[in-house]
PDB file of C-alpha atoms in Angstrom:
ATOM      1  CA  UNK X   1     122.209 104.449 123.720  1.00  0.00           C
ATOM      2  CA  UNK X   2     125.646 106.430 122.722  1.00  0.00           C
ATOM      3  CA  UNK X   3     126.728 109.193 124.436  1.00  0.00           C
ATOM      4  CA  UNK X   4     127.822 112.059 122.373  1.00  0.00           C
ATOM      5  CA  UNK X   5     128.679 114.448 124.605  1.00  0.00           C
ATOM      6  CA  UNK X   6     128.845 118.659 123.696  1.00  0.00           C
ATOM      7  CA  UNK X   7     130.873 121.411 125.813  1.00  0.00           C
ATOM      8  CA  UNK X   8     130.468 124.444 126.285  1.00  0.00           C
ATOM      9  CA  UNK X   9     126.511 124.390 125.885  1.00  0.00           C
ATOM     10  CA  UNK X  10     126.454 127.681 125.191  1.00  0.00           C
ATOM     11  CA  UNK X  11     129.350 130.664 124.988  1.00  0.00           C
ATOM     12  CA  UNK X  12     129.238 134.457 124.573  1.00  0.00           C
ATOM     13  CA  UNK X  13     132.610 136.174 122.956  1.00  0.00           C
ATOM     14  CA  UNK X  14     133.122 139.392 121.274  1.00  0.00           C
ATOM     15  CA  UNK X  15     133.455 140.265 117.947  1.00  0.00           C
ATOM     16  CA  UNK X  16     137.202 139.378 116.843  1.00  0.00           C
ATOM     17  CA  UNK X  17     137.554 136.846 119.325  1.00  0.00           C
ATOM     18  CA  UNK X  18     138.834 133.174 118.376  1.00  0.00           C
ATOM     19  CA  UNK X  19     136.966 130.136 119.887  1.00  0.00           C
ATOM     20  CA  UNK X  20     136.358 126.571 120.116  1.00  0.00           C
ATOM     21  CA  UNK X  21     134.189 123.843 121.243  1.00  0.00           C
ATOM     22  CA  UNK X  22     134.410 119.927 122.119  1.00  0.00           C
ATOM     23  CA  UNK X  23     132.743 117.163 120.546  1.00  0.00           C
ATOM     24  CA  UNK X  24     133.277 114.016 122.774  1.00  0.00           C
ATOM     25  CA  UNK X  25     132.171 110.528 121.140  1.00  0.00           C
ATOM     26  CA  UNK X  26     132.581 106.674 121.955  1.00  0.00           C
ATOM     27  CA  UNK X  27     136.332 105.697 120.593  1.00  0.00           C
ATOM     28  CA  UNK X  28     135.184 102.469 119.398  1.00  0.00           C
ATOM     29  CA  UNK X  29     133.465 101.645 116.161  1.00  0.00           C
ATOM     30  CA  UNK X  30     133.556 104.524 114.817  1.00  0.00           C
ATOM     31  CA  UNK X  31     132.813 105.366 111.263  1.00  0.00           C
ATOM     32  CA  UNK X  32     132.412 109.355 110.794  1.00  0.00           C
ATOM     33  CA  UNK X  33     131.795 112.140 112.801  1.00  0.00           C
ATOM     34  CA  UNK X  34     129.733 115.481 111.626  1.00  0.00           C
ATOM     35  CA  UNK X  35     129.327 118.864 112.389  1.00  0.00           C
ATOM     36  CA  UNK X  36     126.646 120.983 111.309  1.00  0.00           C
ATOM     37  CA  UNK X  37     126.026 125.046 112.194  1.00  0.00           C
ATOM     38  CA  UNK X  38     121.968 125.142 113.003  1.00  0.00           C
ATOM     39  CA  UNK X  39     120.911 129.291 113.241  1.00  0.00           C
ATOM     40  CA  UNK X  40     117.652 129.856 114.456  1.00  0.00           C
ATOM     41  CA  UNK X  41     114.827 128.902 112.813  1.00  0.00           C
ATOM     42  CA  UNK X  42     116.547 127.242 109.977  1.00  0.00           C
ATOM     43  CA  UNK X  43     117.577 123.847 109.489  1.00  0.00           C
ATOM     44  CA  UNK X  44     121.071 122.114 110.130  1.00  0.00           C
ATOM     45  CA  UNK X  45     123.857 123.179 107.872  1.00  0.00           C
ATOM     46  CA  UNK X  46     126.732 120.604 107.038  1.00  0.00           C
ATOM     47  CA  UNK X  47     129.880 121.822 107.939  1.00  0.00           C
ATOM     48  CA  UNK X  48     132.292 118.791 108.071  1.00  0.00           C
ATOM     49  CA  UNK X  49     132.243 115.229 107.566  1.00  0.00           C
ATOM     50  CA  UNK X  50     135.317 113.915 109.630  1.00  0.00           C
ATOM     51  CA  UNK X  51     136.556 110.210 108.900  1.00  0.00           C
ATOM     52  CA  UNK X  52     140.113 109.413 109.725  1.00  0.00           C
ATOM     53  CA  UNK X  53     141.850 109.907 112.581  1.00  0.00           C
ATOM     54  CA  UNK X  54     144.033 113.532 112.405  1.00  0.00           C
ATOM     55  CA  UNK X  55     141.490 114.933 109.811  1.00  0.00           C
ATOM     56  CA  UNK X  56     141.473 118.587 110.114  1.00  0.00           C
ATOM     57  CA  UNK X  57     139.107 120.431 107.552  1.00  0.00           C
ATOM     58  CA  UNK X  58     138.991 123.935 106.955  1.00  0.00           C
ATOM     59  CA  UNK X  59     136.269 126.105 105.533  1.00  0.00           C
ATOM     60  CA  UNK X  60     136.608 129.939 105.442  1.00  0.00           C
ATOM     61  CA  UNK X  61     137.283 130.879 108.992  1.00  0.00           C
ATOM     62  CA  UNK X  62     136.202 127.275 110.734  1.00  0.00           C
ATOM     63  CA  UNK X  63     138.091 124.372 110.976  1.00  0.00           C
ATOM     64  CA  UNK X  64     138.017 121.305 113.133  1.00  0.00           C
ATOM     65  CA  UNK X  65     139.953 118.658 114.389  1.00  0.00           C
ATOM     66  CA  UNK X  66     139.410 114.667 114.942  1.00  0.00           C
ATOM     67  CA  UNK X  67     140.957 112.260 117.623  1.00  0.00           C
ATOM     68  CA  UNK X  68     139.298 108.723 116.680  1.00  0.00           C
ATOM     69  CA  UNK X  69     141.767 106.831 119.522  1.00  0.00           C
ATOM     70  CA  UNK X  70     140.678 109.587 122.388  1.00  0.00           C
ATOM     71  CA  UNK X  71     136.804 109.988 121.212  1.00  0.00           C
ATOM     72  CA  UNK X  72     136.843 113.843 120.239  1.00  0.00           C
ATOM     73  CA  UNK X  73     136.591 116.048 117.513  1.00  0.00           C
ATOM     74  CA  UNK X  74     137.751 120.170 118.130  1.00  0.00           C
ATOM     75  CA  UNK X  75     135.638 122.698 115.848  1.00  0.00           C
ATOM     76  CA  UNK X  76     137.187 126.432 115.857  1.00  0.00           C
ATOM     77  CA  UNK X  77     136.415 129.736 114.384  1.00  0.00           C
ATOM     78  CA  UNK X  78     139.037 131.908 114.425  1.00  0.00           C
ATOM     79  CA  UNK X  79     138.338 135.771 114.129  1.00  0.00           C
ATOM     80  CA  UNK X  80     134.641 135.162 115.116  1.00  0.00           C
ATOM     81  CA  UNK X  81     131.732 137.499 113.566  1.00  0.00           C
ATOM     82  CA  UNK X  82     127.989 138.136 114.855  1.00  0.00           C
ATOM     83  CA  UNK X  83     127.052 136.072 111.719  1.00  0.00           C
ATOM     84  CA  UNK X  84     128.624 133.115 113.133  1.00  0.00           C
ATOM     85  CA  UNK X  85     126.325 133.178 115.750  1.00  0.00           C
ATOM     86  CA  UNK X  86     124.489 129.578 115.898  1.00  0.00           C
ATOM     87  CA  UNK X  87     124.028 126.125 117.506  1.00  0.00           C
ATOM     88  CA  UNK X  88     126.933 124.330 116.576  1.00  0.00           C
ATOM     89  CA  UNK X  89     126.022 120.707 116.352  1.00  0.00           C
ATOM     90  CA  UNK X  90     127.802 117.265 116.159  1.00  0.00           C
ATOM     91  CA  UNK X  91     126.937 113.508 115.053  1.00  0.00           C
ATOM     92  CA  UNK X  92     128.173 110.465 115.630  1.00  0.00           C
ATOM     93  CA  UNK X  93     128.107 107.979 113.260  1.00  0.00           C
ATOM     94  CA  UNK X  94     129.091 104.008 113.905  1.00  0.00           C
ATOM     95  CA  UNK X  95     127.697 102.725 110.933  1.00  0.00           C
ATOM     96  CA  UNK X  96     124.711 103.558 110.080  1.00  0.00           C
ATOM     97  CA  UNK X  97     123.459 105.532 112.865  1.00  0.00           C
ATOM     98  CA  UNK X  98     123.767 108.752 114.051  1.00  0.00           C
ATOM     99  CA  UNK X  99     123.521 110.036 117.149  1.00  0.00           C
ATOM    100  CA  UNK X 100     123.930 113.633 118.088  1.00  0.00           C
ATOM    101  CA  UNK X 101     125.124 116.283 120.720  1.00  0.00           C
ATOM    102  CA  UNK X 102     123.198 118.661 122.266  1.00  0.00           C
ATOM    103  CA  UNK X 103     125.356 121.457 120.503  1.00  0.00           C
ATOM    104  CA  UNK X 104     126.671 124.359 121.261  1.00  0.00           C
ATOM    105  CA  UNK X 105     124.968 127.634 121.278  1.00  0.00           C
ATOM    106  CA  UNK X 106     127.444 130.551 120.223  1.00  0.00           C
ATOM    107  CA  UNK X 107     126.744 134.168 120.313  1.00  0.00           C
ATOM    108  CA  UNK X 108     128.927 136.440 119.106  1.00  0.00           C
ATOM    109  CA  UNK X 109     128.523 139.910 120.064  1.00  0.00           C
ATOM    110  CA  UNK X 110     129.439 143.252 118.388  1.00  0.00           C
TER     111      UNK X 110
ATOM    112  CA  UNK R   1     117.940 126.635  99.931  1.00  0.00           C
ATOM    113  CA  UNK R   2     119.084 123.658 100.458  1.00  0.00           C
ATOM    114  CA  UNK R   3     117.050 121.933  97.578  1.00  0.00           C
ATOM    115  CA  UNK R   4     115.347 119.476  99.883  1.00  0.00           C
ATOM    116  CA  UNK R   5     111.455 120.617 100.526  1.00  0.00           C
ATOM    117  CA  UNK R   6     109.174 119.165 102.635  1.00  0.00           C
ATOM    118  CA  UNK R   7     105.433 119.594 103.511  1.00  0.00           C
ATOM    119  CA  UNK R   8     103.371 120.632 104.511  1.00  0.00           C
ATOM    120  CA  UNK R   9     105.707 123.731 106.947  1.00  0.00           C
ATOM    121  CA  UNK R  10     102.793 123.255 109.783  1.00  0.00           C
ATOM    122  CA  UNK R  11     100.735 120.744 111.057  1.00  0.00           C
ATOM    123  CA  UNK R  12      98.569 120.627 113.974  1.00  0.00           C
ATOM    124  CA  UNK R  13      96.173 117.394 114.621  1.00  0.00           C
ATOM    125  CA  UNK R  14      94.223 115.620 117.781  1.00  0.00           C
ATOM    126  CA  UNK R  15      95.782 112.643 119.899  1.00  0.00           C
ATOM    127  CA  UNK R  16      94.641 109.330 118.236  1.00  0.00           C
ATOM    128  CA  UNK R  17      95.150 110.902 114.668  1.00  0.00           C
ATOM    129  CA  UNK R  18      97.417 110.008 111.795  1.00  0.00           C
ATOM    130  CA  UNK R  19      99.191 112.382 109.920  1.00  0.00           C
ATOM    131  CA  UNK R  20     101.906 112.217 106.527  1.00  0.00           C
ATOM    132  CA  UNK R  21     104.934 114.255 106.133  1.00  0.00           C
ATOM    133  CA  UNK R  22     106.446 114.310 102.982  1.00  0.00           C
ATOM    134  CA  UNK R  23     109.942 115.179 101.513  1.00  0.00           C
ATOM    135  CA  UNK R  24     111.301 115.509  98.330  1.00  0.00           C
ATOM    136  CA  UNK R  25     115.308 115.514  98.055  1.00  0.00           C
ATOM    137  CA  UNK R  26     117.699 117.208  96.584  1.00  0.00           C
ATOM    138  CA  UNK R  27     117.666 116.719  92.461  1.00  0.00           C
ATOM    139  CA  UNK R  28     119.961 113.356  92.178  1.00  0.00           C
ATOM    140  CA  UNK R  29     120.201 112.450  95.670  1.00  0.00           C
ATOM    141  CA  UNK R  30     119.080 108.999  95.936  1.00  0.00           C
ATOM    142  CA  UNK R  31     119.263 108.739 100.048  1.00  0.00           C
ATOM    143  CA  UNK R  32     116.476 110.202 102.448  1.00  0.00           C
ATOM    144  CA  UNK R  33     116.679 110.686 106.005  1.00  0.00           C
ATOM    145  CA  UNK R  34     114.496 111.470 108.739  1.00  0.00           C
ATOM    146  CA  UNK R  35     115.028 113.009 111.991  1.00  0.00           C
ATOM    147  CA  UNK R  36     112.759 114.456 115.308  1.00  0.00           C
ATOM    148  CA  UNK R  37     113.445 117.357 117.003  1.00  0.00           C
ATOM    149  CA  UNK R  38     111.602 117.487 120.249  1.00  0.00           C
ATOM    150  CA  UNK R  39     111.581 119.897 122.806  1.00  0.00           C
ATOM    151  CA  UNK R  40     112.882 117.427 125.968  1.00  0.00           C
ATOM    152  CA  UNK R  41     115.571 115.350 123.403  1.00  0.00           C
ATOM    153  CA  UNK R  42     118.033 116.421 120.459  1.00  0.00           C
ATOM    154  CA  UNK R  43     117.996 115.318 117.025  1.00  0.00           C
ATOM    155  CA  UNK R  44     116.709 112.009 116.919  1.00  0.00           C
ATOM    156  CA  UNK R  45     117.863 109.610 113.768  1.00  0.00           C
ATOM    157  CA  UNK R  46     114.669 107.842 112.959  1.00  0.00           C
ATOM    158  CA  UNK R  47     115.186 106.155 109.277  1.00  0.00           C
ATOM    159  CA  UNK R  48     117.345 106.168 106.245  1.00  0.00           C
ATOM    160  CA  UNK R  49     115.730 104.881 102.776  1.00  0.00           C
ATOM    161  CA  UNK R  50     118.070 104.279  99.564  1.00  0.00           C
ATOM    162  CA  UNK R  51     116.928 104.235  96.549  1.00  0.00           C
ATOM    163  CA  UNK R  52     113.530 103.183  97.513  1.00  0.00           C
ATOM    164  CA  UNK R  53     114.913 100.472 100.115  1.00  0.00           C
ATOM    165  CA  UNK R  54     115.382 100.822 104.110  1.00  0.00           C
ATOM    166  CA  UNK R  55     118.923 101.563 104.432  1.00  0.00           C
ATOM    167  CA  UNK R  56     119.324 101.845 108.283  1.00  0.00           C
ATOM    168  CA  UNK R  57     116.795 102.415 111.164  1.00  0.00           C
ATOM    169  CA  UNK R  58     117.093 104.691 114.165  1.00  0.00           C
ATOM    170  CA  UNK R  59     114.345 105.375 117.306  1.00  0.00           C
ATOM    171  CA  UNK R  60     111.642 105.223 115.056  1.00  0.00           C
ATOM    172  CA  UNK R  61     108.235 104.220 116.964  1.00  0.00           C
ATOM    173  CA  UNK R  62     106.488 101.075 115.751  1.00  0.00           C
ATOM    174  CA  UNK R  63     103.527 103.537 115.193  1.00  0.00           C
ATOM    175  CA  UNK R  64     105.837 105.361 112.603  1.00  0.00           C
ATOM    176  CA  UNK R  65     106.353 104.077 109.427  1.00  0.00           C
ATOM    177  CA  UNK R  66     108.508 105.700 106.115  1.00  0.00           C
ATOM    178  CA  UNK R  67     108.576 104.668 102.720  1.00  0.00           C
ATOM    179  CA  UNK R  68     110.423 105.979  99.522  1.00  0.00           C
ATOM    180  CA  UNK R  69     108.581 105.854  95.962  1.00  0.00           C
ATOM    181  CA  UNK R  70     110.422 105.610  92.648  1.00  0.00           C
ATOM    182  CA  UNK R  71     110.406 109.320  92.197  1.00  0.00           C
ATOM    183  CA  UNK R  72     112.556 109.391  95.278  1.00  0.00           C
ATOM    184  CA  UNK R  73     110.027 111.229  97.266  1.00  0.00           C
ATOM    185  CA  UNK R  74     109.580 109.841 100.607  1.00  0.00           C
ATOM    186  CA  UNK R  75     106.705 109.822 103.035  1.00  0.00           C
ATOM    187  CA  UNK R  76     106.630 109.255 107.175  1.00  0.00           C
ATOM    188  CA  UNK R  77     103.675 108.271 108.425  1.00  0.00           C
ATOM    189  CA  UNK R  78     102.713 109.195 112.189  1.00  0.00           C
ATOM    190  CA  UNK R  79      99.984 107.049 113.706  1.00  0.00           C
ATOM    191  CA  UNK R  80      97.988 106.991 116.850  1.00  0.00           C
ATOM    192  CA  UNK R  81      99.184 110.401 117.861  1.00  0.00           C
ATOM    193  CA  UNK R  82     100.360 111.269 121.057  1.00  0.00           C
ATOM    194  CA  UNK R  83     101.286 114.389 122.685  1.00  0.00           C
ATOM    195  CA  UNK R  84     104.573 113.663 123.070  1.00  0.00           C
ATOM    196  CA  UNK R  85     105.019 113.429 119.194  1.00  0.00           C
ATOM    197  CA  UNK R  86     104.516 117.241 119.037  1.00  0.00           C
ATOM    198  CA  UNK R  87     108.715 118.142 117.385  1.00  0.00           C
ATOM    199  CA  UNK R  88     110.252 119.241 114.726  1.00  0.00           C
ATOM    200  CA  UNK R  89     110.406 116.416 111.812  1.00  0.00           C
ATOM    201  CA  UNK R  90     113.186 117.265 109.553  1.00  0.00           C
ATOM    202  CA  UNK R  91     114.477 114.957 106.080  1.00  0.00           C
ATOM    203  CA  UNK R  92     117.650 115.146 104.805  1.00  0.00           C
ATOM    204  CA  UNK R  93     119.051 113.553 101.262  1.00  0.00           C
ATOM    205  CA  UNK R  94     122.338 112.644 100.176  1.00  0.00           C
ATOM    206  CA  UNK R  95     123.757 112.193  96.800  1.00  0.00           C
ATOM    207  CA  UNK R  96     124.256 108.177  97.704  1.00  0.00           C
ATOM    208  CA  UNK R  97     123.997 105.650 100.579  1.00  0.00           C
ATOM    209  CA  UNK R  98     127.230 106.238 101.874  1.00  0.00           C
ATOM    210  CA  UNK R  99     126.871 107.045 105.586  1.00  0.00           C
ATOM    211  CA  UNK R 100     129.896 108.904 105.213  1.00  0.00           C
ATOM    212  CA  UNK R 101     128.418 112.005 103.096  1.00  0.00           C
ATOM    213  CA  UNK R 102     127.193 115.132 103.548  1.00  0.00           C
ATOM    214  CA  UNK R 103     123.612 115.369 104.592  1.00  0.00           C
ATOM    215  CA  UNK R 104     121.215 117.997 103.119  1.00  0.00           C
ATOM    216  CA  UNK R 105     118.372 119.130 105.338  1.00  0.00           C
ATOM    217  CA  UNK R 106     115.246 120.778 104.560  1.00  0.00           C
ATOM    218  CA  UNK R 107     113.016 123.195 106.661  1.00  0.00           C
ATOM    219  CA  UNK R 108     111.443 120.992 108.340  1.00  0.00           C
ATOM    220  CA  UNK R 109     107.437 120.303 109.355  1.00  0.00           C
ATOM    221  CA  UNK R 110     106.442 121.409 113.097  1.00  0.00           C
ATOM    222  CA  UNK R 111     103.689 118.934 114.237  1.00  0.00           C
ATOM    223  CA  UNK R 112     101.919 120.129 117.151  1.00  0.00           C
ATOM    224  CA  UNK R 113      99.505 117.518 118.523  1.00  0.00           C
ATOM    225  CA  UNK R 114      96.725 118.448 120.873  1.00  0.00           C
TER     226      UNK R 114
END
């Protein structure tokens, strides 16, 4: 069984405030690496699909960040809004399996 | 929306009983995907079909079984129910079998077994 491994679980900031979580993964084998924004009582959201090593991918106000050679992956919002608020959640993928984190629970408050 | 749908939205069934979840994808997404979501464990990968074939195969239970039909639909089948079964079942679709590509997901089916 992999170890994907999310931090913080969860995290409270303010309206306005810029923040990031850590996505930590096996360094070997790996293939791909996704992040997904899950709100509550909806279903997972594709953010990302990282695949080399230095990828950095940008959508709106998110972005993130891969290190294939150290086994981790940096997501960021910058300028964070109460709509952002949502599990934040990453995969793992060597191949043909995935295997996810735990995620990240974010609440941003006004 | 994502485009994916899947029913039925609830289900709720006895120990010993076999249920079927269906999915249809995404219009022109050939790959399928399901996952569990249970209360003690995170997503769960539990089976990828392409194109009507297994493409890869995750913790899927020996009393679970998928297929995928020409229309792309696909179907898991839960057997011998057990409490512990009771999760969230999403599917997902791609546009291809590349593991590398973005993954659709639909609302998923609670199954609550009693």
């Amino acid at each position: 069984i992999l170890n994907v491994e999310q931090s913080p679980q969860s995290l409270h900031v303010q309206e306005g405030d810029s923040t990031n979580f850590t996505c930590s993964f096996p360094s070997s084998n790996f293939y791909a690496l996704h992040w997904y924004r899950w709100e509550t009582a909806k279903s997972p959201e594709a953010l990302f699909v990282m695949t080399l090593n230095g990828d950095e991918k940008k959508k709106g106000r998110i972005s993130a960040t891969l290190n294939t050679k150290e086994g981790y992956s940096y997501l960021y919002i910058k300028g964070s809004q109460p709509e952002d608020s949502a599990t934040y959640l990453c995969a793992f993928q060597p191949g043909n399996q995935f295997y996810f984190g735990t995620g990240t629970s974010l609440t941003v408050i006004p | 929306d994502s485009g994916v749908t899947q029913t039925p939205k609830h289900l709720i069934t006895a120990t010993g009983q076999r249920v079927t979840l269906r999915c249809s994808p995404r219009s022109g997404d050939l790959s399928v995907y399901w996952y569990q979501q249970s209360l003690d464990q995170g997503l769960q990968f539990l089976i990828q079909y392409y194109n009507g074939e297994e493409r890869a195969k995750g913790n899927i239970l020996e009393r679970f079984s998928a297929q995928q039909f020409p229309d792309l639909h696909s179907e898991l089948n839960l057997s011998s129910l057990e409490l512990g079964d009771s999760a969230l079942y999403f599917c997902a679709s791609s546009e291809g079998g590349g593991p590398q590509e973005t993954q659709y997901f639909g609302p998923g089916t609670r199954l609550l077994v009693l």
